[in-house]
Each structure stands twice: as structure tokens, then as C-alpha cells.
Coordinates of C-alpha atoms in Angstrom, one line a residue:
X21 CA 93.7 213.7 -16.4
X22 CA 90.6 215.9 -16.2
X23 CA 89.5 218.7 -13.9
X24 CA 86.0 220.3 -14.0
X25 CA 83.9 222.9 -12.2
X26 CA 80.4 224.4 -12.5
X27 CA 78.9 227.8 -11.8
X28 CA 75.1 227.9 -12.2
X29 CA 74.2 226.8 -15.7
X30 CA 77.8 226.9 -17.0
X31 CA 80.2 224.0 -16.7
X32 CA 83.9 223.9 -17.6
X33 CA 86.5 221.2 -17.9
X34 CA 90.1 220.9 -18.8
X35 CA 91.7 217.6 -19.9
X36 CA 95.3 216.9 -20.6
X37 CA 95.8 214.8 -23.8
X38 CA 99.6 214.3 -23.6
X39 CA 100.4 213.3 -27.1
X40 CA 98.0 215.6 -29.0
X41 CA 99.8 217.9 -31.5
X42 CA 97.0 220.5 -31.1
X43 CA 94.5 221.8 -28.6
X44 CA 90.7 221.7 -28.9
X45 CA 88.2 224.0 -27.4
X46 CA 84.6 222.8 -27.5
X47 CA 81.5 225.0 -26.6
X48 CA 78.2 223.1 -26.2
X49 CA 74.8 224.6 -25.8
X50 CA 72.1 222.3 -24.3
X51 CA 69.6 222.9 -27.0
X52 CA 69.3 220.9 -30.2
X53 CA 66.9 220.1 -33.1
X54 CA 64.5 218.2 -30.8
X55 CA 64.1 221.3 -28.7
X56 CA 63.1 223.5 -31.7
X57 CA 59.6 224.8 -31.3
X58 CA 57.0 223.4 -33.8
X59 CA 56.8 226.9 -35.4
X60 CA 60.6 227.4 -35.5
X61 CA 62.1 224.2 -36.8
X62 CA 65.8 224.6 -37.6
X63 CA 66.5 227.3 -35.0
X64 CA 69.3 225.2 -33.4
X65 CA 71.0 224.6 -36.8
X66 CA 70.7 228.3 -37.6
X67 CA 72.3 229.2 -34.3
X68 CA 75.2 226.9 -35.1
X69 CA 75.9 228.8 -38.3
X70 CA 75.3 232.3 -36.8
X71 CA 77.9 231.4 -34.2
X72 CA 80.6 231.0 -36.9
X73 CA 79.3 234.0 -38.8
X74 CA 80.7 236.2 -36.0
X75 CA 84.4 236.8 -36.8
X76 CA 87.0 235.3 -34.6
X77 CA 90.3 237.2 -34.2
X78 CA 92.4 234.2 -33.3
X79 CA 94.0 231.4 -35.3
X80 CA 91.7 228.4 -35.3
X81 CA 90.0 225.8 -37.4
X82 CA 86.3 225.5 -36.5
X83 CA 83.1 223.6 -37.4
X84 CA 79.9 222.6 -35.7
X85 CA 77.2 220.0 -35.3
X86 CA 73.5 220.2 -34.4
X87 CA 72.5 217.1 -32.4
X88 CA 69.3 216.0 -30.7
X89 CA 69.7 218.1 -27.6
X90 CA 72.9 220.1 -28.2
X91 CA 74.7 222.4 -30.5
X92 CA 78.3 221.3 -30.5
X93 CA 80.9 224.0 -31.6
X94 CA 84.4 222.7 -32.3
X95 CA 87.6 224.9 -32.4
X96 CA 91.1 223.6 -32.9
X97 CA 94.3 225.7 -32.6
X98 CA 98.0 225.4 -31.9
X99 CA 98.6 224.7 -28.2
X100 CA 100.2 228.0 -27.5
X101 CA 97.2 229.9 -28.9
X102 CA 94.7 228.5 -26.4
X103 CA 94.4 231.6 -24.2
X104 CA 93.8 233.8 -27.2
X105 CA 91.2 231.5 -28.7
X106 CA 89.4 231.1 -25.3
X107 CA 89.3 234.9 -25.0
X108 CA 88.0 235.3 -28.6
X109 CA 85.3 232.7 -28.1
X110 CA 84.1 234.4 -24.9
X111 CA 83.7 237.6 -26.9
X112 CA 81.9 235.7 -29.6
X113 CA 79.5 234.3 -27.0
X114 CA 78.8 237.8 -25.8
X115 CA 78.1 239.0 -29.3
X116 CA 75.6 236.1 -29.9
X117 CA 73.8 237.2 -26.8
X118 CA 73.9 241.0 -27.2
X119 CA 74.3 241.9 -30.8
X120 CA 71.9 244.6 -32.1
X121 CA 69.6 243.9 -35.1
X122 CA 71.8 245.8 -37.5
X123 CA 74.8 243.7 -36.5
X124 CA 72.9 240.4 -36.4
X125 CA 71.0 240.8 -39.7
X126 CA 73.9 240.2 -42.1
X127 CA 75.1 237.3 -40.0
X128 CA 71.7 235.6 -40.0
X129 CA 71.5 236.2 -43.8
X130 CA 75.0 234.6 -44.3
X131 CA 74.1 231.7 -42.1
X132 CA 70.9 231.0 -44.1
X133 CA 72.8 231.1 -47.3
X134 CA 75.3 228.6 -46.1
X135 CA 72.5 226.3 -44.9
X136 CA 70.9 226.5 -48.3
X137 CA 74.2 225.7 -49.9
X138 CA 74.7 222.7 -47.7
X139 CA 71.4 221.3 -48.8
X140 CA 71.9 222.2 -52.5
X141 CA 75.3 220.7 -52.8
X142 CA 74.4 217.5 -51.1
X143 CA 76.5 217.8 -48.0
X144 CA 73.5 216.7 -46.0
X145 CA 72.6 213.8 -48.2
X146 CA 72.4 210.4 -46.6
X147 CA 75.6 208.5 -46.6
X148 CA 76.8 205.2 -45.0
X149 CA 74.6 204.8 -42.0
X150 CA 71.7 206.4 -43.8
X151 CA 68.9 206.9 -41.2
X152 CA 70.2 209.7 -38.9
X153 CA 67.8 212.2 -40.4
X154 CA 65.0 209.7 -40.5
X155 CA 65.5 208.9 -36.8
X156 CA 65.1 212.6 -36.2
X157 CA 61.8 212.5 -38.0
X158 CA 60.7 209.5 -35.9
X159 CA 61.8 211.2 -32.7
X160 CA 59.8 214.3 -33.6
X161 CA 56.9 212.1 -34.8
X162 CA 56.8 214.1 -38.0
X163 CA 57.6 212.4 -41.4
X164 CA 58.2 215.8 -43.0
X165 CA 60.5 217.2 -40.3
X166 CA 64.0 218.2 -41.5
X167 CA 66.5 219.1 -38.8
X168 CA 68.7 220.8 -41.4
X169 CA 66.1 223.2 -42.9
X170 CA 65.2 226.4 -41.2
X171 CA 61.6 227.7 -40.9
X172 CA 62.1 231.4 -41.6
X173 CA 58.4 232.3 -41.2
X174 CA 58.2 234.6 -38.3
X175 CA 61.9 234.3 -37.5
X176 CA 63.0 237.2 -35.3
X177 CA 66.5 238.3 -34.4
X178 CA 65.8 237.9 -30.7
X179 CA 65.2 234.2 -31.4
X180 CA 69.0 234.0 -31.9
X181 CA 70.1 236.4 -29.1
X182 CA 67.8 234.6 -26.6
X183 CA 68.8 231.1 -27.9
X184 CA 71.0 230.4 -24.9
X185 CA 68.7 231.9 -22.2
X186 CA 68.0 229.3 -19.5
X187 CA 70.1 226.7 -21.3
X188 CA 73.1 224.9 -19.9
X189 CA 76.4 225.8 -21.5
X190 CA 79.7 223.9 -21.3
X191 CA 83.2 224.8 -22.5
X192 CA 85.9 222.3 -22.4
X193 CA 89.6 222.4 -23.4
X194 CA 91.7 219.3 -24.3
X195 CA 95.3 219.4 -25.3
X196 CA 98.9 218.7 -24.3
X197 CA 100.3 219.7 -20.9
X198 CA 102.9 221.8 -22.6
X199 CA 100.3 224.2 -23.8
X200 CA 99.2 227.1 -21.5
X201 CA 96.0 225.3 -20.4
X202 CA 93.5 227.5 -18.5
X203 CA 91.9 226.2 -15.3
X204 CA 88.1 225.4 -15.2
X205 CA 87.7 228.5 -13.0
X206 CA 89.4 230.6 -15.7
X207 CA 86.9 229.2 -18.3
X208 CA 83.9 229.9 -15.9
X209 CA 85.1 233.5 -15.5
X210 CA 85.4 234.0 -19.2
X211 CA 82.1 232.4 -20.1
X212 CA 80.0 233.7 -17.2
X213 CA 76.3 234.2 -17.9
X214 CA 75.1 237.8 -17.5
X215 CA 72.3 238.0 -14.8
X216 CA 69.8 239.3 -17.2
X217 CA 70.5 236.3 -19.6
X218 CA 69.9 233.7 -16.9
X219 CA 66.5 232.1 -16.3
X220 CA 64.5 228.9 -16.3
X221 CA 64.8 226.7 -19.4
X222 CA 61.8 226.7 -21.7
X223 CA 59.7 223.5 -21.5
X224 CA 61.0 220.7 -23.8
X225 CA 59.3 220.7 -27.2
X226 CA 58.5 217.0 -27.0
X227 CA 59.2 213.7 -25.2
X228 CA 60.9 211.6 -27.8
X229 CA 59.8 208.1 -28.5
X230 CA 60.6 205.5 -31.1
X231 CA 58.1 203.0 -32.5
X232 CA 56.5 201.8 -35.7
X233 CA 57.6 201.5 -39.3
X234 CA 59.0 204.3 -41.4
X235 CA 59.4 204.3 -45.2
X236 CA 62.5 206.2 -46.0
X237 CA 63.1 208.2 -49.2
X238 CA 66.6 208.0 -50.8
X239 CA 68.1 208.6 -54.2
X240 CA 69.9 205.3 -54.8
X241 CA 70.1 203.4 -51.6
X242 CA 68.2 200.2 -50.7
X243 CA 68.7 199.8 -46.9
X244 CA 67.0 199.0 -43.6
X245 CA 67.6 200.1 -40.1
X246 CA 66.3 199.8 -36.5
X247 CA 66.5 202.3 -33.7
X248 CA 65.8 202.1 -29.9
X249 CA 65.7 204.4 -26.9
X250 CA 67.3 202.4 -24.1
X251 CA 67.9 203.1 -20.4
X252 CA 70.4 205.8 -19.7
X253 CA 72.9 203.7 -17.8
X254 CA 76.7 203.2 -18.0
X255 CA 76.2 199.5 -18.7
X256 CA 73.9 200.1 -21.7
X257 CA 76.4 202.6 -23.1
X258 CA 79.3 200.1 -22.8
X259 CA 77.3 197.3 -24.3
X260 CA 76.3 199.4 -27.3
X261 CA 79.9 200.4 -27.9
X262 CA 81.0 196.7 -27.7
X263 CA 78.0 195.7 -30.0
X264 CA 79.3 197.8 -32.9
X265 CA 82.7 196.1 -32.6
X266 CA 81.1 192.7 -32.8
X267 CA 78.9 193.8 -35.8
X268 CA 82.0 195.0 -37.6
X269 CA 84.0 191.8 -37.0
X270 CA 81.3 189.5 -38.2
X271 CA 80.5 189.3 -42.0
X272 CA 76.9 190.2 -42.8
X273 CA 74.6 187.4 -43.8
X274 CA 73.4 186.9 -47.4
X275 CA 71.1 189.6 -48.5
X276 CA 73.0 192.4 -46.7
X277 CA 75.9 194.4 -48.3
X278 CA 77.0 196.0 -45.1
X279 CA 75.9 196.5 -41.5
X280 CA 76.8 199.5 -39.2
X281 CA 76.2 200.2 -35.6
X282 CA 77.8 203.7 -35.8
X283 CA 74.6 205.4 -37.1
X284 CA 74.2 207.8 -34.2
X285 CA 77.7 207.8 -32.6
X286 CA 81.1 206.3 -33.1
X287 CA 80.6 204.9 -29.6
X288 CA 77.4 203.1 -30.4
X289 CA 74.8 205.2 -28.5
X290 CA 74.0 208.8 -28.0
X291 CA 72.4 210.2 -24.8
X292 CA 69.2 212.0 -25.5
X293 CA 66.2 213.0 -23.4
X294 CA 64.5 209.8 -22.6
X295 CA 67.5 207.4 -22.8
X296 CA 70.3 206.1 -24.9
X297 CA 69.7 206.3 -28.7
X298 CA 71.0 203.2 -30.4
X299 CA 70.6 202.2 -34.0
X300 CA 71.8 199.7 -36.5
X301 CA 71.6 200.1 -40.3
X302 CA 72.3 197.7 -43.2
X303 CA 72.6 198.0 -47.0
X304 CA 70.5 195.5 -48.9
X305 CA 71.8 193.3 -51.6
X306 CA 69.7 191.8 -54.4
X307 CA 67.2 189.2 -53.5
X308 CA 65.2 188.5 -50.3
X309 CA 66.4 190.7 -47.4
X310 CA 66.8 189.1 -44.0
X311 CA 65.3 190.8 -40.9
X312 CA 68.1 193.0 -39.6
X313 CA 67.2 192.6 -35.9
X314 CA 65.9 189.0 -35.6
X315 CA 67.9 187.3 -38.3
X316 CA 71.3 189.1 -37.7
X317 CA 71.7 191.4 -34.7
X318 CA 70.0 189.3 -31.9
X319 CA 71.5 185.9 -33.1
X320 CA 75.0 187.6 -33.2
X321 CA 74.7 188.9 -29.6
X322 CA 73.2 185.7 -28.3
X323 CA 75.8 183.5 -30.1
X324 CA 79.1 182.0 -28.9
X325 CA 80.7 185.5 -29.1
X326 CA 84.1 184.0 -29.9
X327 CA 85.4 187.4 -30.9
X328 CA 84.3 189.1 -27.7
X329 CA 87.7 189.3 -26.0
X330 CA 89.3 190.8 -29.0
X331 CA 86.5 193.3 -29.4
X332 CA 86.7 194.3 -25.8
X333 CA 90.5 194.8 -26.0
X334 CA 90.2 196.9 -29.2
X335 CA 87.4 199.0 -27.8
X336 CA 89.2 199.7 -24.6
X337 CA 92.3 200.7 -26.5
X338 CA 90.4 203.2 -28.7
X339 CA 92.3 206.4 -29.0
X340 CA 90.1 209.5 -28.9
X341 CA 91.4 212.6 -30.5
X342 CA 91.5 215.9 -28.5
X343 CA 88.6 217.3 -30.6
X344 CA 86.3 214.4 -29.8
X345 CA 87.4 214.3 -26.2
X346 CA 86.6 218.0 -25.6
X347 CA 83.2 217.4 -27.1
X348 CA 82.6 214.3 -25.0
X349 CA 83.5 216.1 -21.8
X350 CA 81.3 219.1 -22.7
X351 CA 78.3 217.0 -23.5
X352 CA 78.8 215.1 -20.2
X353 CA 78.6 218.5 -18.4
X354 CA 75.3 219.5 -19.9
X355 CA 73.6 216.1 -19.5
X356 CA 71.9 213.8 -19.9
X357 CA 75.0 211.7 -19.9
X358 CA 76.7 208.8 -18.1
X359 CA 80.3 209.9 -18.3
X360 CA 82.7 208.6 -20.9
X361 CA 85.3 207.6 -18.4
X362 CA 82.8 205.5 -16.5
X363 CA 81.7 203.9 -19.8
X364 CA 85.3 203.0 -20.6
X365 CA 85.6 201.3 -17.2
X366 CA 82.4 199.4 -17.8
X367 CA 83.8 198.2 -21.2
X368 CA 86.8 196.7 -19.3
X369 CA 84.4 194.9 -16.9
X370 CA 82.0 193.6 -19.5
X371 CA 81.6 189.9 -20.3
X372 CA 79.7 187.8 -22.8
X373 CA 76.8 187.8 -20.3
X374 CA 76.7 191.6 -20.7
X375 CA 76.2 191.2 -24.4
X376 CA 73.5 188.5 -24.0
X377 CA 71.7 190.8 -21.5
X378 CA 71.9 193.6 -24.1
X379 CA 70.4 191.3 -26.7
X380 CA 67.4 190.6 -24.4
X381 CA 67.0 194.3 -23.7
X382 CA 66.9 195.0 -27.5
X383 CA 64.4 192.1 -27.9
X384 CA 62.1 193.4 -25.2
X385 CA 62.2 197.1 -25.9
X386 CA 60.1 198.9 -28.5
X387 CA 61.9 200.1 -31.6
X388 CA 61.3 201.8 -34.9
X389 CA 62.0 200.1 -38.2
X390 CA 63.2 202.0 -41.3
X391 CA 63.3 200.8 -44.9
X392 CA 64.8 202.8 -47.7
X393 CA 63.7 202.4 -51.2
X394 CA 65.6 204.0 -54.1
X395 CA 63.6 206.6 -55.9
X396 CA 61.1 207.1 -53.1
X397 CA 59.8 210.5 -52.2
X398 CA 62.3 212.6 -50.2

């Protein structure tokens, strides 16, 4: 059960997750690494870390993500602490908007040190499903772009305090009914945008596109991948989610060690400006490598699909944790999105014809190919 409301550029939602042992509060800002200006790459990632550098006087576990068009800020707490955490987060939002330079400076310094530590310790190294960072480079059209690094040349404190100006904001709570859940109106009142902080959103930094071939640099991975920007529809989102289930249930052909469709999202596709981002990656075995798209993915989706009914049932039964649900609901509020509940319904209604239509869409749509070679330039 979910209830939601909106006031100007701020959206709020509350969802009851009956069997969750905890509550989650997710704050999402509609500005990600693809919205960073050319002269200020990494600003969205920096804001993510500055957010957490402001102390929170409430019991919570918290972490963040910087995505294509959103900074996603997760907070988990005992159910009875939701009112205190919501109040503390509203105060943190105010401080991010209004902190004076002498207050902001040590927090920006701490954030930059943490980002440097992330990169130095390898937290941001490629792992299973390697091309996420390389897809970011393709979307930006810049082979040297790094969504994790921060360009500090010319960085000003008001780049942080004005980060939210003109951007949509969403706050969503998910947790058990036994907790003192606020109403969406309560959340809107707490996270209201000051009149002098409201205004038109800056123009998008770019219009993302995916095409061409990209040589990817890795330490020790031989792999290939393909990525598409597909129409932003419920049916496409459902088909992408089902496709990853089919990929996982079918053993990869000779020449591939593994194949994953969860490169950009556990649900197969991520909504970005311009469409649904969908990608498939594979680890290469020794010997000649098959074409990931034409030798494996398309034949799989065009085949007899004997496992389809089992995949559809398993996908429909997927249990989503309160943390993920709060983030999904918040991202739906800032858009572009198709609505996760609607996608679940489309999964239930899908058929083998849905998957064959998805295969034809992939075959007809432009995509980018990635190839990783161990020891290549990073």
C-alpha cells in the first residue's frame, strides 16, 4: 500500500512494507553525473558525500549512490525512530542549502578525502557486470570521463549550496505499519523548498546517446558488453526484467564464462533521460569469443523460451527490501520513470511474444559495444 503527494518540485510517498524489520527513508535529488557541467564533472558525487558529512543527530545507517540523473541517499532506522530521522534529515537538507562557507569548507574537504579513498582502495573498481563506468563514458561521449572523480578546478562552495536549486526532490518512507509512519503531507511540510531556493532547472548538460565501439581498460578482466537506450515504456521495462531472468537460467555458450543482465539495475533497465538504459555483459573464456548479442542474446530471446513461465513466476514473486522500495518510489516521483507497480503488472501479463518483440527491438535499435582487455589503459 502506497500513498503519495506533491507540492511544486517536491514529491513524497509513504509505503507500508508489512514484514520489514526496519524502516527506510530515501531522499533523491533529480541531478546525477550526466547533469554535471563539462567544467564541473563529479559535482553530483561530491554532493552525495557532502550530504553525509553533515552530522545527523538520529540513529540511522546511511549510504548513497550517484546515478545517471539522480543522487540517491539511503537511510535505515528502527521503525520507532522514523519521526526523529525524518526531522534530522530535513535539518540536514536545510544545512546543505544554507551553510556558510566556514561551515561548508571542512565538510567539502572531508568529502573529497573520502572520494579519493574510495578510488585509492579500489572500492570503485570494476566488478561483475564491469561496464557501468564505461557506459557512463559512452553516454557522455567522452572516453576520459570518470563519474567518480571530482574536478576541483574552480570549485566553489555555492556549487554545493545551489546544487538542489531548480531540481526535483523526493523523499519516501517504507516500513512496517506498526511504525509511526508520517503522511506524505507531513514529509512535504518537513522538506519544503524555501521560496528563494526555488527556480527553473538548469538546461541538461547533454542528450545521452549510445552508439559505436568502445575499448575498455581493466586490470585483469577479459569481457564484452552491449548497451541500448530503449523506449521509456512499461512494456520495455517489464521485458528487460524478464530478459535477465532468462539469461541467468540459460548456461552461456562456449567462449563465455558468465553473462549478466543486471549491469545497470537489478530489474534489468534504468530510466534515464532519453529512454530505458539496458545492458548485457559477459566474461570471456579462452579461445574465440562469440558475439554476445547476435550469437547469444537474440537467439535466446527468439528461441522456444521453455523456461519463460518459470522466469515470469519467479520475477513476479521477487521480494523487494524496504530500502530498495523507498528508492524506487522516490525515483518514480522525480522521473523519468514508468512506475514500478505498473512494471510488475506488465510482468504478470507478459508472454513469449513479449520477449520475441523485445528481441526485435534490440536488433533494430542502435547500441554501443564494449570490449575489455586485461592490461589496457585505464
